[in-house]
Amino acid sequence: MNSTGYGDWIRDFETARRERAGQGDPDWRTGVPLHPAIRRSVQRFQVGEDGDGAELITKAEAAGDAEYASAVRMFVAEERNHARLLALLLASGDAPTIASHWSDRIFVTLRRALGLRLELLVLMIAEVVALRYYRALGLRLELLVLMIAEVVALRYYRALRDGGEDALTREVAGRVLADEERHVPFHCHRLRRALRPLPAPARVLVTSGWRAALAAACLVVAVDHGPALRRLGVGRGRFAVEVVRSSGPIAAAMR
């Protein structure tokens, strides 16, 4: 990808959109009722995917880079499509979506609390080194927190694709996973540029704080989705270890 602009990322999102349009939806008629543990897990992830992305779009537009804002709108459209696919997967097995769940509310609260701590950490670093980049600080923090959910989702959808008990579930999970595997490098690209003004030790401190936040959020997901993870052949412990382990190279890519 281009190291200075977002034209290549826009073309990447457009290519993926054309491929989705040409491919069409899965054959929802092949759906079967999901195992109760997996059904509950998919319902909870669908709630998490079903956001409008308005805050992220607003912050991206405020950053003053029209190409980046356009790419973010395309990213949000893909996330909305994930929520749509998961809702239709549930419906194909005669299962409803849910409006909310305690785990999602806890996860949101945890994200906000950790986001505040990351904000204070970055502000402290900025004060110490006297850097003038406050205008885009909100976007940086939004992306750092968003990346927690993206990295957890990578391992979850991989487990659902590999361990799903029917072809439709595996297909839907595979489609979502393919998008998520593109989203993480996209956000890393932006964060690497956003954190560039910081000296190297400060970048390590910020990304280490992000990894700690990710580990905490991952534990919430592992506990809440434990029965489904076991059914998918992963288990809580393995899921958490693999998510945390995967965060090392991703943190390095941010720096």
Coordinates of C-alpha atoms in Angstrom, one line a residue:
M1 CA 0.0 0.0 0.0
N2 CA 1.1 3.6 -0.6
S3 CA 3.0 4.8 2.4
T4 CA 1.8 8.4 2.2
G5 CA -1.8 8.4 1.1
Y6 CA -5.0 6.4 1.1
G7 CA -5.7 6.1 -2.6
D8 CA -4.5 2.5 -2.6
W9 CA -6.7 1.7 0.4
I10 CA -9.8 3.2 -1.4
R11 CA -9.1 1.1 -4.4
D12 CA -8.8 -1.9 -2.1
F13 CA -12.1 -1.3 -0.5
E14 CA -13.7 -0.6 -3.9
T15 CA -12.3 -3.9 -5.2
A16 CA -13.7 -5.8 -2.3
R17 CA -17.1 -4.1 -2.8
R18 CA -17.2 -5.1 -6.4
E19 CA -16.3 -8.7 -5.5
R20 CA -19.1 -8.8 -2.9
A21 CA -21.6 -7.5 -5.5
G22 CA -20.5 -10.1 -8.1
Q23 CA -20.5 -12.9 -5.5
G24 CA -23.9 -12.1 -4.1
D25 CA -25.1 -13.3 -0.7
P26 CA -24.8 -16.9 0.5
D27 CA -27.7 -19.2 -0.1
W28 CA -29.6 -18.5 3.1
R29 CA -32.0 -21.4 2.3
T30 CA -29.2 -23.8 3.4
G31 CA -29.3 -22.5 6.9
V32 CA -29.8 -24.8 9.9
P33 CA -30.5 -24.0 13.5
L34 CA -27.2 -23.2 15.3
H35 CA -26.1 -25.1 18.4
P36 CA -27.5 -23.0 21.3
A37 CA -24.0 -22.0 22.6
I38 CA -22.9 -20.8 19.1
R39 CA -26.3 -19.1 18.5
R40 CA -25.9 -17.1 21.6
S41 CA -22.3 -16.2 20.8
V42 CA -23.2 -15.1 17.2
Q43 CA -26.1 -13.0 18.6
R44 CA -23.7 -11.2 20.9
F45 CA -21.1 -10.6 18.2
Q46 CA -23.9 -9.3 15.9
V47 CA -24.8 -6.7 18.6
G48 CA -21.2 -5.6 18.7
E49 CA -21.0 -5.3 14.9
D50 CA -24.2 -3.4 14.6
G51 CA -23.0 0.1 15.2
D52 CA -23.4 3.0 12.8
G53 CA -19.8 4.2 12.9
A54 CA -20.9 7.9 13.0
E55 CA -18.4 8.9 15.7
L56 CA -15.4 7.4 13.8
I57 CA -16.6 9.0 10.5
T58 CA -16.9 12.4 12.2
K59 CA -13.4 12.2 13.7
A60 CA -12.0 11.0 10.4
E61 CA -13.6 13.9 8.5
A62 CA -12.3 16.3 11.2
A63 CA -8.7 15.1 10.6
G64 CA -8.7 17.0 7.3
D65 CA -7.7 14.2 4.9
A66 CA -10.5 13.6 2.4
E67 CA -9.0 10.3 1.1
Y68 CA -8.7 8.9 4.6
A69 CA -12.3 10.0 5.5
S70 CA -13.5 8.3 2.3
A71 CA -11.7 5.1 3.2
V72 CA -13.2 5.2 6.7
R73 CA -16.7 5.4 5.3
M74 CA -16.0 2.3 3.2
F75 CA -14.6 0.5 6.3
V76 CA -17.8 1.4 8.2
A77 CA -19.9 0.1 5.3
E78 CA -18.1 -3.2 5.5
E79 CA -18.7 -3.4 9.3
R80 CA -22.4 -2.8 8.8
N81 CA -22.5 -5.5 6.2
H82 CA -21.0 -7.9 8.8
A83 CA -23.9 -7.1 11.1
R84 CA -26.3 -7.8 8.2
L85 CA -24.7 -11.1 7.3
L86 CA -24.7 -12.3 10.9
A87 CA -28.4 -11.3 11.3
L88 CA -29.3 -13.2 8.2
L89 CA -27.3 -16.2 9.3
L90 CA -29.3 -16.2 12.6
A91 CA -32.6 -15.8 10.7
S92 CA -31.7 -18.7 8.4
G93 CA -31.8 -20.9 11.5
D94 CA -34.9 -19.3 12.9
A95 CA -33.0 -17.3 15.5
P96 CA -33.6 -13.6 16.2
T97 CA -31.1 -10.9 16.8
I98 CA -30.9 -9.4 20.2
A99 CA -31.1 -5.7 21.1
S100 CA -28.3 -5.8 23.7
H101 CA -26.5 -8.0 26.1
W102 CA -24.7 -7.5 29.4
S103 CA -21.4 -8.6 27.9
D104 CA -21.6 -6.0 25.2
R105 CA -22.5 -3.3 27.8
I106 CA -19.5 -4.4 29.9
F107 CA -17.3 -4.4 26.9
V108 CA -18.3 -0.9 26.0
T109 CA -17.8 0.3 29.5
L110 CA -14.4 -1.4 29.6
R111 CA -13.5 0.2 26.2
R112 CA -14.4 3.6 27.5
A113 CA -12.5 3.2 30.7
L114 CA -9.4 1.9 28.9
G115 CA -9.8 4.6 26.3
L116 CA -9.7 7.3 29.0
R117 CA -6.5 5.7 30.4
L118 CA -4.9 5.6 27.0
E119 CA -6.0 9.2 26.5
L120 CA -4.3 10.3 29.7
L121 CA -1.2 8.3 28.8
V122 CA -0.9 9.9 25.4
L123 CA -1.6 13.3 26.8
M124 CA 1.1 12.9 29.4
I125 CA 3.6 11.9 26.7
A126 CA 2.6 14.9 24.6
E127 CA 3.1 17.2 27.6
V128 CA 6.5 15.8 28.4
V129 CA 7.8 16.0 24.8
A130 CA 5.9 19.2 24.0
L131 CA 4.3 17.8 20.8
R132 CA 1.5 19.8 19.1
Y133 CA -0.8 17.2 17.7
Y134 CA -3.9 17.5 19.9
R135 CA -6.4 18.2 17.1
A136 CA -6.2 14.6 15.9
L137 CA -5.8 13.0 19.3
G138 CA -9.4 11.9 19.5
L139 CA -9.1 10.0 16.2
R140 CA -5.9 8.2 17.4
L141 CA -7.6 7.1 20.6
E142 CA -10.7 6.0 18.7
L143 CA -8.6 3.8 16.4
L144 CA -6.6 2.4 19.3
V145 CA -9.8 1.3 21.0
L146 CA -11.3 0.1 17.8
M147 CA -8.3 -2.1 17.1
I148 CA -9.0 -4.0 20.3
A149 CA -12.3 -5.2 18.9
E150 CA -10.8 -5.8 15.5
V151 CA -8.0 -8.1 16.8
V152 CA -10.4 -10.0 19.0
A153 CA -12.7 -10.4 16.0
L154 CA -9.9 -11.9 13.9
R155 CA -9.5 -14.9 16.2
Y156 CA -13.2 -15.3 16.8
Y157 CA -14.2 -15.4 13.1
R158 CA -11.3 -17.7 12.4
A159 CA -12.6 -20.1 15.0
L160 CA -16.1 -19.8 13.6
R161 CA -14.9 -20.5 10.1
D162 CA -12.8 -23.4 11.0
G163 CA -15.1 -25.0 13.6
G164 CA -18.6 -24.1 12.4
E165 CA -20.9 -27.1 12.2
D166 CA -22.6 -26.2 8.9
A167 CA -21.4 -24.9 5.6
L168 CA -23.4 -21.6 5.7
T169 CA -21.9 -20.6 9.1
R170 CA -18.4 -21.4 7.8
E171 CA -19.0 -19.3 4.6
V172 CA -20.4 -16.3 6.5
A173 CA -17.5 -16.4 9.0
G174 CA -15.0 -16.7 6.2
R175 CA -16.4 -13.7 4.4
V176 CA -16.3 -11.6 7.6
L177 CA -12.8 -12.8 8.4
A178 CA -11.5 -11.9 4.9
D179 CA -12.6 -8.3 5.6
E180 CA -11.2 -8.2 9.1
E181 CA -7.8 -9.3 7.8
R182 CA -7.8 -6.2 5.5
H183 CA -9.1 -3.9 8.2
V184 CA -6.3 -4.5 10.7
P185 CA -3.5 -3.4 8.3
F186 CA -5.6 -0.4 7.3
H187 CA -5.8 0.8 10.8
C188 CA -2.2 0.0 11.5
H189 CA -1.2 2.2 8.6
R190 CA -3.1 5.1 10.0
L191 CA -1.9 4.6 13.6
R192 CA 1.7 4.3 12.4
R193 CA 1.5 7.7 10.7
A194 CA -0.4 9.2 13.7
L195 CA 2.1 8.0 16.3
R196 CA 5.1 9.0 14.2
P197 CA 5.6 12.4 15.9
L198 CA 6.3 10.5 19.2
P199 CA 9.9 9.4 20.1
A200 CA 10.4 5.7 19.8
P201 CA 10.3 4.9 23.6
A202 CA 6.9 6.8 23.8
R203 CA 5.5 4.8 20.9
V204 CA 6.5 1.6 22.7
L205 CA 4.8 2.8 25.8
V206 CA 1.5 3.7 24.0
T207 CA 1.4 0.3 22.1
S208 CA 2.2 -1.5 25.3
G209 CA -0.7 0.2 27.0
W210 CA -2.8 -0.9 24.0
R211 CA -1.7 -4.5 24.4
A212 CA -2.7 -4.4 28.1
A213 CA -6.1 -3.0 27.2
L214 CA -6.5 -5.7 24.5
A215 CA -5.7 -8.5 27.0
A216 CA -8.3 -7.2 29.5
A217 CA -11.0 -7.0 26.8
C218 CA -10.0 -10.4 25.5
L219 CA -10.6 -12.0 28.9
V220 CA -14.2 -10.6 28.9
V221 CA -14.8 -12.1 25.5
A222 CA -13.2 -15.4 26.4
V223 CA -15.3 -15.8 29.6
D224 CA -18.6 -14.7 27.9
H225 CA -18.2 -16.9 24.8
G226 CA -16.5 -19.8 26.5
P227 CA -19.2 -22.4 25.7
A228 CA -19.2 -21.5 22.1
L229 CA -15.4 -21.4 21.9
R230 CA -15.2 -25.0 23.4
R231 CA -17.8 -26.1 20.8
L232 CA -15.7 -24.6 18.1
G233 CA -12.7 -26.5 19.3
V234 CA -10.7 -23.6 20.7
G235 CA -11.5 -23.1 24.4
R236 CA -11.1 -20.0 26.6
G237 CA -7.4 -20.3 27.4
R238 CA -6.2 -21.0 23.9
F239 CA -8.4 -18.2 22.5
A240 CA -7.0 -15.6 25.0
V241 CA -3.4 -16.8 24.5
E242 CA -3.6 -16.6 20.8
V243 CA -5.2 -13.2 20.7
V244 CA -2.6 -11.7 23.1
R245 CA 0.2 -13.4 21.1
S246 CA -1.1 -12.0 17.8
S247 CA -1.0 -8.5 19.2
G248 CA 2.8 -8.3 19.3
P249 CA 3.4 -8.0 15.6
I250 CA 0.3 -5.8 15.2
A251 CA 1.7 -3.4 17.9
A252 CA 5.0 -3.4 16.1
A253 CA 3.3 -2.5 12.9
M254 CA 1.7 0.5 14.6
R255 CA 5.1 1.8 15.7

